[in-house]
Short mmCIF file of C-alpha atoms and ligand atoms in Angstrom, two decimals:
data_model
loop_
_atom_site.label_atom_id
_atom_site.label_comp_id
_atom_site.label_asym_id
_atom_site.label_seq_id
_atom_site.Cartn_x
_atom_site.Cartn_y
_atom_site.Cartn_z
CA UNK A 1 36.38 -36.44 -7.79
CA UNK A 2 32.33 -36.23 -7.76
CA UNK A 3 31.26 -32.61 -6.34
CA UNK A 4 27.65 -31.02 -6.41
CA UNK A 5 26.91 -26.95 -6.67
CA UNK A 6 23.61 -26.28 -5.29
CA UNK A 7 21.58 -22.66 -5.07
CA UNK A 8 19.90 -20.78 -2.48
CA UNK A 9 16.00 -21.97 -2.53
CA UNK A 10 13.22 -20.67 -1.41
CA UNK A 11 10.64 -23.41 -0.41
CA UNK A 12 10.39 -27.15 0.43
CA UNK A 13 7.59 -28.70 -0.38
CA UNK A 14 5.91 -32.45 -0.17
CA UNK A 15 6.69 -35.91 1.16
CA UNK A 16 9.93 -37.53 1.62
CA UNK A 17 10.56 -41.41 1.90
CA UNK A 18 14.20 -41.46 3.38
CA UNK A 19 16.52 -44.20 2.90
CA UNK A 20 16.01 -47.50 6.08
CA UNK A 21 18.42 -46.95 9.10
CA UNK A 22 21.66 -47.87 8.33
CA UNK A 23 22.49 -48.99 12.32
CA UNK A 24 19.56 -51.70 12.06
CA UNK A 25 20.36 -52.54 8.93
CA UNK A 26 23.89 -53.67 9.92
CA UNK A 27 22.46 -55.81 12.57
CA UNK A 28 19.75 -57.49 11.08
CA UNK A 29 22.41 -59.14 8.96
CA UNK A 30 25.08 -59.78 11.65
CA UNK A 31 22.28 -61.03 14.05
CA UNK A 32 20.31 -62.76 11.48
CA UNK A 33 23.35 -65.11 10.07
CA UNK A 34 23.99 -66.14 13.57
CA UNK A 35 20.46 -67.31 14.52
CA UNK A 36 19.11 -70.44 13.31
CA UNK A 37 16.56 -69.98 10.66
CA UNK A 38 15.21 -67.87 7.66
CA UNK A 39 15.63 -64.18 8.98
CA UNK A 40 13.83 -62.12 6.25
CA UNK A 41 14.86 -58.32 6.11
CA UNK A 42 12.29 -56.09 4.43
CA UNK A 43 13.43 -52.41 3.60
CA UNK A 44 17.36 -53.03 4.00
CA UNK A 45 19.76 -50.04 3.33
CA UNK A 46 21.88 -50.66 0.27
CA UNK A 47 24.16 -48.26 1.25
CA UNK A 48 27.83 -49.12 0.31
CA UNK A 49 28.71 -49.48 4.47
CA UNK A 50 26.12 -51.96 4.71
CA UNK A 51 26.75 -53.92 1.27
CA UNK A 52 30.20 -54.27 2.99
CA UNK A 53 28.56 -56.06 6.04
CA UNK A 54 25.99 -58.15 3.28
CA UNK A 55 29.92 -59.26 1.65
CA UNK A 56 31.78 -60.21 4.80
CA UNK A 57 28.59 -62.42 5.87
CA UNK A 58 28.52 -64.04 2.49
CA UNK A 59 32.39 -64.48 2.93
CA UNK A 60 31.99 -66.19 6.18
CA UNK A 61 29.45 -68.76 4.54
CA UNK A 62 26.32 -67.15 5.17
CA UNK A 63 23.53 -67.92 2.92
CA UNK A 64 21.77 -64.13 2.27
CA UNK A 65 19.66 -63.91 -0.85
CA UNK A 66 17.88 -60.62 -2.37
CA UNK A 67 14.22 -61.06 -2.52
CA UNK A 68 13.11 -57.58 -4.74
CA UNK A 69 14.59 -54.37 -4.08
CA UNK A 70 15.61 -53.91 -0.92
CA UNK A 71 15.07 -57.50 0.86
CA UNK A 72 17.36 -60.28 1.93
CA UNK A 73 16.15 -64.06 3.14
CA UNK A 74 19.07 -65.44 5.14
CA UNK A 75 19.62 -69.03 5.93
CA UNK A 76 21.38 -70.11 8.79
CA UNK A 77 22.03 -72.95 11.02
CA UNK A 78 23.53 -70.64 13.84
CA UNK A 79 26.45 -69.21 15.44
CA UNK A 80 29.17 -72.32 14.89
CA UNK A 81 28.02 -72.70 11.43
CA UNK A 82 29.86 -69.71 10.05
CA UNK A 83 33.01 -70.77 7.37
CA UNK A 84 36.56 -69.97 7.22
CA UNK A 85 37.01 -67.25 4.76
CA UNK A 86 39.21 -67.25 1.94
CA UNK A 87 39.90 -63.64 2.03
CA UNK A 88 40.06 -60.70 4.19
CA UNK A 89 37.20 -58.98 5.14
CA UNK A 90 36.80 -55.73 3.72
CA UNK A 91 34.55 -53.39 5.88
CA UNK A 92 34.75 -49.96 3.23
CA UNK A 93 33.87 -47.23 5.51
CA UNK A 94 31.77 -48.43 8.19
CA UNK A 95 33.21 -48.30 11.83
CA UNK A 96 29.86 -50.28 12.81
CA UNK A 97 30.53 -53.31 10.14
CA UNK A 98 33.95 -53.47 11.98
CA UNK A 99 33.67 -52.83 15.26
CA UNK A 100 30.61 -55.36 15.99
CA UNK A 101 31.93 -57.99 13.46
CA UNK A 102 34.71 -58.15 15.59
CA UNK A 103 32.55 -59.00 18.64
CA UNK A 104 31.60 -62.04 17.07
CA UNK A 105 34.70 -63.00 15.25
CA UNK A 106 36.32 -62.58 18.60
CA UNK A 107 34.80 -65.86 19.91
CA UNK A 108 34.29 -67.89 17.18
CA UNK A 109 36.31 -70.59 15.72
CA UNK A 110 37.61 -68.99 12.40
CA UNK A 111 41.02 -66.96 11.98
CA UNK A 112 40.44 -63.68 10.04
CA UNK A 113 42.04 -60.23 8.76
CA UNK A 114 39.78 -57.40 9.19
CA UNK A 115 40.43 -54.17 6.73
CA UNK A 116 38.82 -51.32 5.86
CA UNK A 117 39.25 -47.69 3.44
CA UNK A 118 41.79 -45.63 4.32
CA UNK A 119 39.56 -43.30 6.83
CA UNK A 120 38.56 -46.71 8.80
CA UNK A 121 42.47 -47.60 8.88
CA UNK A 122 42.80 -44.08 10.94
CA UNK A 123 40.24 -44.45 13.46
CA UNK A 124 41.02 -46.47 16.67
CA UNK A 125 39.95 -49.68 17.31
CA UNK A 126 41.53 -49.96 20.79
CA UNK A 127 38.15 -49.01 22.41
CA UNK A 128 37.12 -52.54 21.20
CA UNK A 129 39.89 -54.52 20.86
CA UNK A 130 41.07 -53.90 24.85
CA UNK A 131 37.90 -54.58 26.15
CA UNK A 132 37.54 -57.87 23.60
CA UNK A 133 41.07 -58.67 25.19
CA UNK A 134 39.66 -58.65 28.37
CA UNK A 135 37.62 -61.33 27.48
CA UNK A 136 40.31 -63.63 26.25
CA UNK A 137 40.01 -62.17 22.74
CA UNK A 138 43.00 -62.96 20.84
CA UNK A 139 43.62 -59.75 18.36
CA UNK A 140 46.46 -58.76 16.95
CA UNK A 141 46.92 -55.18 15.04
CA UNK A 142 49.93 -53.14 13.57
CA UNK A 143 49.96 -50.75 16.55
CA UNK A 144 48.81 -50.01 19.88
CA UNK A 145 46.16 -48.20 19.17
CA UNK A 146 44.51 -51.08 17.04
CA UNK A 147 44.82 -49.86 13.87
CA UNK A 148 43.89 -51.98 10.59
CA UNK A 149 44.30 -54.94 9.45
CA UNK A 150 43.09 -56.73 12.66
CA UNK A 151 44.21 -60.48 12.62
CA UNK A 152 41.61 -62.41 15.10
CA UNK A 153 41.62 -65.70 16.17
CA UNK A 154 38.75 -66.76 17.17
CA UNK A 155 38.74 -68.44 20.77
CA UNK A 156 36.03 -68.98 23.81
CA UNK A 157 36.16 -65.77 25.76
CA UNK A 158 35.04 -65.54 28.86
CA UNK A 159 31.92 -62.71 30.31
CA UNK A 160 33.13 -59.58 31.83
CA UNK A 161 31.50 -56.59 33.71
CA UNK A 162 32.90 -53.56 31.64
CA UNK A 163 32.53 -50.23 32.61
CA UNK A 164 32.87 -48.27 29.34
CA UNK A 165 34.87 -45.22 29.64
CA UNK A 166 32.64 -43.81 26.68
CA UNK A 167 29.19 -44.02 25.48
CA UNK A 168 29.39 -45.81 22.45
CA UNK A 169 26.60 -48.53 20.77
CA UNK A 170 29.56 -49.66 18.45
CA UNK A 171 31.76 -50.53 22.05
CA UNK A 172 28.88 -52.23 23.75
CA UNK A 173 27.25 -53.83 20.63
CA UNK A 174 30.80 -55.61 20.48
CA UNK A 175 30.60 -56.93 23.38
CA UNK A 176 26.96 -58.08 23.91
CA UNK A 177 27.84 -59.84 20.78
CA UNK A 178 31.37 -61.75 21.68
CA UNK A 179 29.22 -62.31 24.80
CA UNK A 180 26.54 -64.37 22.89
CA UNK A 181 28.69 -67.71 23.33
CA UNK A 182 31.40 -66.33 26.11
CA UNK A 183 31.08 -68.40 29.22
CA UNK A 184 29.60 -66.83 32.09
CA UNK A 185 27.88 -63.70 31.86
CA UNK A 186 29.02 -59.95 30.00
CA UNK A 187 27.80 -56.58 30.88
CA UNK A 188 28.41 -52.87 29.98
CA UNK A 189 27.68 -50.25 31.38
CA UNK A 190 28.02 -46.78 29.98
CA UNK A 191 28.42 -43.05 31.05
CA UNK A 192 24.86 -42.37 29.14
CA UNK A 193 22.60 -44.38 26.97
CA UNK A 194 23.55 -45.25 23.91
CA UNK A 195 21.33 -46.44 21.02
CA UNK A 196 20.13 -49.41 21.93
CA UNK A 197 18.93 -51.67 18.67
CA UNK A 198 21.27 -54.27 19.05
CA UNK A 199 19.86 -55.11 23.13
CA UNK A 200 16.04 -54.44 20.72
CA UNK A 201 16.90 -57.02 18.18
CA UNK A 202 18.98 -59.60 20.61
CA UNK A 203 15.72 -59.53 22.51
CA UNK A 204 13.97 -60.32 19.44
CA UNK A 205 15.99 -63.10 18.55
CA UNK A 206 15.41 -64.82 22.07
CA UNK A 207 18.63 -63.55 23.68
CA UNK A 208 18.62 -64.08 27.64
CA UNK A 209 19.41 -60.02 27.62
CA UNK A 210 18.66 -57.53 30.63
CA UNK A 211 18.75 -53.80 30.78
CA UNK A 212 19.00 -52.62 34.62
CA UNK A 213 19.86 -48.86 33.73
CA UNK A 214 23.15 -48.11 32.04
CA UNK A 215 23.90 -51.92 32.64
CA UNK A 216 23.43 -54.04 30.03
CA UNK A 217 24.21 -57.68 30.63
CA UNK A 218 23.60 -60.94 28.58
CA UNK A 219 23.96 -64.46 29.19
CA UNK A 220 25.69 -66.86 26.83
CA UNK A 221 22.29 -68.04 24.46
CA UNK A 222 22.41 -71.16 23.14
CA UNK A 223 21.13 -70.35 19.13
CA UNK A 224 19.62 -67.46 18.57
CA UNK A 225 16.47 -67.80 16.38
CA UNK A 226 15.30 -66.20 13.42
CA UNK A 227 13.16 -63.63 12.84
CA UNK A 228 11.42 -61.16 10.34
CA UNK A 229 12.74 -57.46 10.52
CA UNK A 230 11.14 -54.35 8.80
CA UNK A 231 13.49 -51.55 9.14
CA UNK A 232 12.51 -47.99 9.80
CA UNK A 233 13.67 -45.12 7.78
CA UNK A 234 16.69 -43.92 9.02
CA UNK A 235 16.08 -40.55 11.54
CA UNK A 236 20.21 -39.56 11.02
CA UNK A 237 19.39 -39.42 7.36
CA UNK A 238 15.62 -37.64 7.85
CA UNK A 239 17.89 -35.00 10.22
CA UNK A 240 18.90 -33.11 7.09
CA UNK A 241 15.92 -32.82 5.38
CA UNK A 242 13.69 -32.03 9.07
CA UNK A 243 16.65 -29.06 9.44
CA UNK A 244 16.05 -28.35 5.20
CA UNK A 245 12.70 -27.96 6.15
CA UNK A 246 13.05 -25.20 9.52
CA UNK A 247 15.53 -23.38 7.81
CA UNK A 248 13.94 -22.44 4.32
CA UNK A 249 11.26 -20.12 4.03
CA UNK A 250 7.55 -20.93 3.25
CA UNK A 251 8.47 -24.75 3.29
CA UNK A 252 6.20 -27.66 4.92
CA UNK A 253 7.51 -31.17 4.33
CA UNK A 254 5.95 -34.87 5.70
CA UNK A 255 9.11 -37.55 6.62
CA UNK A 256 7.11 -40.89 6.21
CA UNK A 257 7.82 -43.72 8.44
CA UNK A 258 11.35 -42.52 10.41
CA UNK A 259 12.28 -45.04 13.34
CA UNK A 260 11.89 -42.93 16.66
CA UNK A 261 13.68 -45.09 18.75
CA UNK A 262 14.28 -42.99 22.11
CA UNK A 263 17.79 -43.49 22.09
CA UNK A 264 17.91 -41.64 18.62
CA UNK A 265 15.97 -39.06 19.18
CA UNK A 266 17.98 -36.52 20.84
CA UNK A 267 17.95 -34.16 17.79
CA UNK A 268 13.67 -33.79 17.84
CA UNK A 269 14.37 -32.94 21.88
CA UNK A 270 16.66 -30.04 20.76
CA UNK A 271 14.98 -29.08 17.84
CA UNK A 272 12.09 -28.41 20.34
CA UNK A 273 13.98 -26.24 22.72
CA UNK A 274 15.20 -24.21 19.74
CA UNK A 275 10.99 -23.63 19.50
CA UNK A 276 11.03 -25.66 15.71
CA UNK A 277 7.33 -26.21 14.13
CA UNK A 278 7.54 -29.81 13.92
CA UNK A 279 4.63 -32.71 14.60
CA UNK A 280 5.27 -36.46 15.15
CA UNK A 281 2.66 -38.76 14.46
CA UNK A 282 3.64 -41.60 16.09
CA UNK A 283 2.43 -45.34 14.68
CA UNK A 284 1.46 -48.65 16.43
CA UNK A 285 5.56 -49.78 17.52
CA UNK A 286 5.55 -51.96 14.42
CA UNK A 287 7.82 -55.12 15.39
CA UNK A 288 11.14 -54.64 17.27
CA UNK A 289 11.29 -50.11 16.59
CA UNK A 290 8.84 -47.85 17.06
CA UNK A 291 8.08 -45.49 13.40
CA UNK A 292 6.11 -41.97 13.02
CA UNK A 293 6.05 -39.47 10.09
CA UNK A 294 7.13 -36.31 11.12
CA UNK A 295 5.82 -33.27 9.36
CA UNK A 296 8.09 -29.91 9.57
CA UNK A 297 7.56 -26.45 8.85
CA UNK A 298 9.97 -23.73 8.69
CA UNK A 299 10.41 -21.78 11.85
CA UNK A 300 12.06 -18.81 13.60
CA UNK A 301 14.56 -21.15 15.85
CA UNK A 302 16.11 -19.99 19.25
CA UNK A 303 19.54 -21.24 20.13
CA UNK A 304 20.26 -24.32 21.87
CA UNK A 305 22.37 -25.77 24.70
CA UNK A 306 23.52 -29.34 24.20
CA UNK A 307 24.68 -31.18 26.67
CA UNK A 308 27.35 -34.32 26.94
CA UNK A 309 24.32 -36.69 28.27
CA UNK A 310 22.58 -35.76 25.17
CA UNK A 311 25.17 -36.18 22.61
CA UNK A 312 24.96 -39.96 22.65
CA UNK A 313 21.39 -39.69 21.60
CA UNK A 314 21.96 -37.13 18.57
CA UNK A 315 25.98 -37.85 18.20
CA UNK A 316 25.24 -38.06 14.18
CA UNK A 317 22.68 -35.12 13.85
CA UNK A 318 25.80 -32.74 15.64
CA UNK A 319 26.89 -31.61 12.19
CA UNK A 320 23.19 -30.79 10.87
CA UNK A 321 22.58 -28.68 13.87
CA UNK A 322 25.52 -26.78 13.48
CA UNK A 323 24.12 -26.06 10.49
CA UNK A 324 20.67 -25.17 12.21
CA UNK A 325 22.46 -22.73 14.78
CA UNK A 326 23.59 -20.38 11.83
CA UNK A 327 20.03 -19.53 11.32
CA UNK A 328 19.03 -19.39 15.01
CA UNK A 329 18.86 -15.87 17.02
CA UNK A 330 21.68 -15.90 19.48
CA UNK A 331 24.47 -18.45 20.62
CA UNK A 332 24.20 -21.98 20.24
CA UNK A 333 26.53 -24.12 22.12
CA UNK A 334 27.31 -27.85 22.01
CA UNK A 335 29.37 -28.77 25.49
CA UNK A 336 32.09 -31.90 25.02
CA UNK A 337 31.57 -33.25 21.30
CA UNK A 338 35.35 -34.94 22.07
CA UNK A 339 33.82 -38.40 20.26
CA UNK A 340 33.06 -36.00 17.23
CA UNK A 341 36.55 -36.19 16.19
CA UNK A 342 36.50 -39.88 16.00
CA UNK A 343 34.25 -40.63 12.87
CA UNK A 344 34.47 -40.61 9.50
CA UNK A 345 36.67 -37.55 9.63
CA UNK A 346 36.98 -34.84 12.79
CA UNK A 347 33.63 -33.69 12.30
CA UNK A 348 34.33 -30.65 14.51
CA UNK A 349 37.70 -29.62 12.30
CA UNK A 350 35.87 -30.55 9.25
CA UNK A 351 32.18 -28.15 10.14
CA UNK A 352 34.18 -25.27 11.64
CA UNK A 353 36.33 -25.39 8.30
CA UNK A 354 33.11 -25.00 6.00
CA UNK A 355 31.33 -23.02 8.13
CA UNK A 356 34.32 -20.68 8.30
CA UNK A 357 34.35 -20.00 4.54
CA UNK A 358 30.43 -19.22 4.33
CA UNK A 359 31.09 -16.87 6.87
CA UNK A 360 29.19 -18.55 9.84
CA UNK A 361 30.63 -17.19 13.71
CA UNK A 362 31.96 -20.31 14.70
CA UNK A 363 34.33 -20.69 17.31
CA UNK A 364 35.74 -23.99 18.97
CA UNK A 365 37.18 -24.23 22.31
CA UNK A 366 38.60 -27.92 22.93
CA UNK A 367 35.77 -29.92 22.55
CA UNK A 368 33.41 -27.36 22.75
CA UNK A 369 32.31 -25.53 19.93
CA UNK A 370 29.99 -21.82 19.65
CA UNK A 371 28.04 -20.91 16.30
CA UNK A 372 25.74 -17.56 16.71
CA UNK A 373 23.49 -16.66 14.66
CA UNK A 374 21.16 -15.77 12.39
CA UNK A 375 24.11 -15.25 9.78
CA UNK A 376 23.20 -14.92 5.65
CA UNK A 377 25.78 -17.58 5.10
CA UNK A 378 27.52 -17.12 1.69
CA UNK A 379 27.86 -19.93 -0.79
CA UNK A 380 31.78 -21.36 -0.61
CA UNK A 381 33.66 -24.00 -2.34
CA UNK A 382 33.48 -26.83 0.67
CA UNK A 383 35.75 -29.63 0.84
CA UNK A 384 33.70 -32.45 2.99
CA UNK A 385 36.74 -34.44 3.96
CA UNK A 386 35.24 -37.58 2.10
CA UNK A 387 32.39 -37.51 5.51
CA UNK A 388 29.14 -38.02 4.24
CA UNK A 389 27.05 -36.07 6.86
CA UNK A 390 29.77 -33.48 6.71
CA UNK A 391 28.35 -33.17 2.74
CA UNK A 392 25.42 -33.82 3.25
CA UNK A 393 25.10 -30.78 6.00
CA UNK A 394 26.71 -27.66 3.65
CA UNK A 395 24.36 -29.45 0.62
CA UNK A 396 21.28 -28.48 3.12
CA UNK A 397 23.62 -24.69 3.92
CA UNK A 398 23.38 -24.22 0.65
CA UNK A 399 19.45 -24.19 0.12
CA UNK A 400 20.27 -20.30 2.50
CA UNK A 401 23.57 -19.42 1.26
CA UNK A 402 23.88 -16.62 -1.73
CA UNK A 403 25.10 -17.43 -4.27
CA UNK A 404 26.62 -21.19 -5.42
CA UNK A 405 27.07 -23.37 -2.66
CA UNK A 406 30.18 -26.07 -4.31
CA UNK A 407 30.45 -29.60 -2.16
CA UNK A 408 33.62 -31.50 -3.52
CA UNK A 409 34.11 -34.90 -2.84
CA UNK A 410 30.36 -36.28 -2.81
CA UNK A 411 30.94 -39.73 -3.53
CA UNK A 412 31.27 -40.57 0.20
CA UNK A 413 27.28 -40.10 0.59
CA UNK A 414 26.62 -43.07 -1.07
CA UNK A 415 27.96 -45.12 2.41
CA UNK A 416 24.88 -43.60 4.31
CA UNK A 417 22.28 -42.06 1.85
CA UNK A 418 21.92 -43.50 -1.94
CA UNK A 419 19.85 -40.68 -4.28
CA UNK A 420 20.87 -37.85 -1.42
CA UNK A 421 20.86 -34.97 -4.00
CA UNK A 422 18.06 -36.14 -6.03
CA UNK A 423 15.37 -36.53 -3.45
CA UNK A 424 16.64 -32.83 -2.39
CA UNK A 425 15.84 -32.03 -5.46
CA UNK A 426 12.47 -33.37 -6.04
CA UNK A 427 11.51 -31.27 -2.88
CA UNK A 428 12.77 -27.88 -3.50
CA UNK A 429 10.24 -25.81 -4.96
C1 LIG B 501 26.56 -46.46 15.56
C2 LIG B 501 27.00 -45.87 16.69
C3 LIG B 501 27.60 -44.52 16.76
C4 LIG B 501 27.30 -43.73 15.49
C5 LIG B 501 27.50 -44.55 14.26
C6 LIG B 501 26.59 -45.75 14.27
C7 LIG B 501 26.00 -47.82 15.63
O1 LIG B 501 29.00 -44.65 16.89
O2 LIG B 501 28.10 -42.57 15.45
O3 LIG B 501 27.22 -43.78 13.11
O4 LIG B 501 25.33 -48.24 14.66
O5 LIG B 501 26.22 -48.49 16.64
P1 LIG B 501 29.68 -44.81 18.36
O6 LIG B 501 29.21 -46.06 18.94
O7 LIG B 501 31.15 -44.84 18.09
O8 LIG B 501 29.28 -43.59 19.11
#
């Protein structure tokens, strides 16, 4: 089992170029081999989640070719012209892959078994699979709760008007996507916002897509056509080196290029109530997602309040801040994080366990959790629970803990961030 010991540090210093977002990745290759057309992706994540979604594409037929280092070309002719697979489709880790795969599985022609790693086989699928049933989806899974394997057979669905108990981009991304070729018209609506790339890119692609609110509705499209895609640096992967940066002493770093998408954003809104010395300079919206560089400096931070219409906008970044909240003055409190306990791992179980044993004052009640600070946190033998951004976050503790901070199980980072540790490292004074 991989594990990495880091020390207490006193300084970050220089410029970071963090990994492309691994949300827009996924979609660039879902939407791209169902347009007609050469879709060219420049600065794709080749994370292991999304190399999953780059195999199940090829698997269904789709043409995607590397072009250098971190570009595809994909060639397709268009929604009907993906192939019957020969195998299942293996989605690793990546509740995204899945979840909006199975949007456009649902109505096609093709009959497919959907599996994933054994933390993607625990997390519930019903939240898709119902409202894909709605639509005439036929899906068939071990259990109730829509466990893996998923068998669909692909089938024309007809449009709904879904009112999503949850916010959720993975729920409604689904759905805009089965709704694509459903007949009639499909729209969500959600509690609060949710990110919002795939309605960004579905626009792109010439999707007959409109946003009244929390409603998001699109009509069936005949093909979808292809399009060039830069992808911004990933702002749920910049979160733990922007908190790196507050939290250690003397430190000023520049994050080139981070997509600052306003639906992703919630962590710079409470970063700036906790009073955090950071500057975005924004950039011309380049293409389909607006990019800045944000330059941070470490700061005295205040506590924070956080919200449940927030979390959708920061629902990754929770774990980093919890982090942050040790080394603010006072209570911090984060108000119905229920959909925490529904990723990778229960983020809130697997944080308050950590944060426990470097002697953080955490305390949890339900789904609302209390960390007060400023505490010297102590370094502690952390188990991450095979959660990337749960390692990721106690790597960043340990720049302030005493002593040896010990992750175990760091393999897992490689789904989100590829060269985690070592662009840490090139940073730390
Ligand atoms: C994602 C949506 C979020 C997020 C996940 C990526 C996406 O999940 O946590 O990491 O790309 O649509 P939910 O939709 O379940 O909130």
């Amino acid at each position: 089992m991989e594990k990495i010991s880091i020390e207490k540090h006193n300084q970050l210093k220089g410029e970071v170029i963090i990994p492309a977002d691994k949300s827009i990745s996924h979609r660039s290759i879902m939407i791209g081999s169902i347009s007609r057309g050469e879709t060219f992706i420049d600065n794709f994540l080749k994370s292991e989640d999304c190399l999953w979604t780059v195999d199940v594409f090829r698997k269904l037929g789709v043409e995607i070719i590397e072009q250098g280092e971190n570009s595809y070309r994909i060639n397709s002719d268009g929604c009907d012209s993906l192939r019957q697979p020969e195998s299942e489709l293996y989605f690793g880790n990546s509740g995204t892959g899945l979840r909006l795969a199975c949007g456009i599985l649902a109505g096609s022609s093709l009959s497919c078994v959907l599996t994933g790693d054994k933390s993607l086989s625990s997390r519930p699928m019903k939240r898709i699979t119902l409202p894909l049933k709605m639509m005439g989806a036929d899906i068939e899974g071990p259990d109730e709760a829509g466990h893996l394997p998923l068998r669909i057979r692909g089938r024309k669905l007809k449009g709904i008007n879904y009112i999503s108990p949850v916010s959720s981009a993975q729920i409604k991304s689904s759905l805009l996507l089965a709704g694509i070729s459903a007949s009639g018209s499909t729209s969500v609506t959600e509690p609060f916002k949710s990110r919002d790339h795939t309605e960004n890119m579905l626009k792109a692609f010439g999707a007959d897509i409109k946003i009244e609110g929390l409603k998001v509705t699109i009509n069936p499209t005949g093909n979808l056509q292809a399009q060039h895609i830069r992808v911004p640096a990933d702002i749920s992967s910049a979160a733990f080196f922007i908190v790196a940066g507050l939290i250690t002493g003397n430190s000023e770093i520049i994050i080139k290029d981070v997509g600052v998408n306003k639906t992703r954003t919630g962590l710079l809104d409470v970063l700036s109530q906790m009073g955090a010395d950071i500057n975005i300079i924004g950039k011309s919206p380049e293409a389909i997602e607006p990019l800045a560089d944000i330059c941070v400096k470490s700061s005295e931070l205040k506590p924070f309040v956080i919200e449940r219409n927030i979390i959708p906008r920061l629902i990754d970044e929770i774990p980093i801040l919890m982090i942050a909240a040790t080394q603010a003055q006072g209570t911090s409190l984060i108000k119905g994080a229920a959909e925490l306990r529904l990723k990778e791992t229960d983020r809130i179980e697997s944080m308050s366990d950590g944060l426990s044993k470097m002697g953080a004052k955490i305390d949890v009640q339900g789904d609302n959790i209390y960390i007060t600070g400023p505490t010297n946190l102590k370094g502690a033998q952390i188990n991450s629970f095979s959660d990337h951004r749960t390692a990721m976050s106690f790597l960043i503790a340990g720049l302030v803990a005493e002593g040896t901070t010990e992750v175990k199980d760091t393999a897992c980072i490689k789904t989100s961030f590829p060269n985690f540790f070592k662009k840490l490292m090139r940073v730390v004074a």
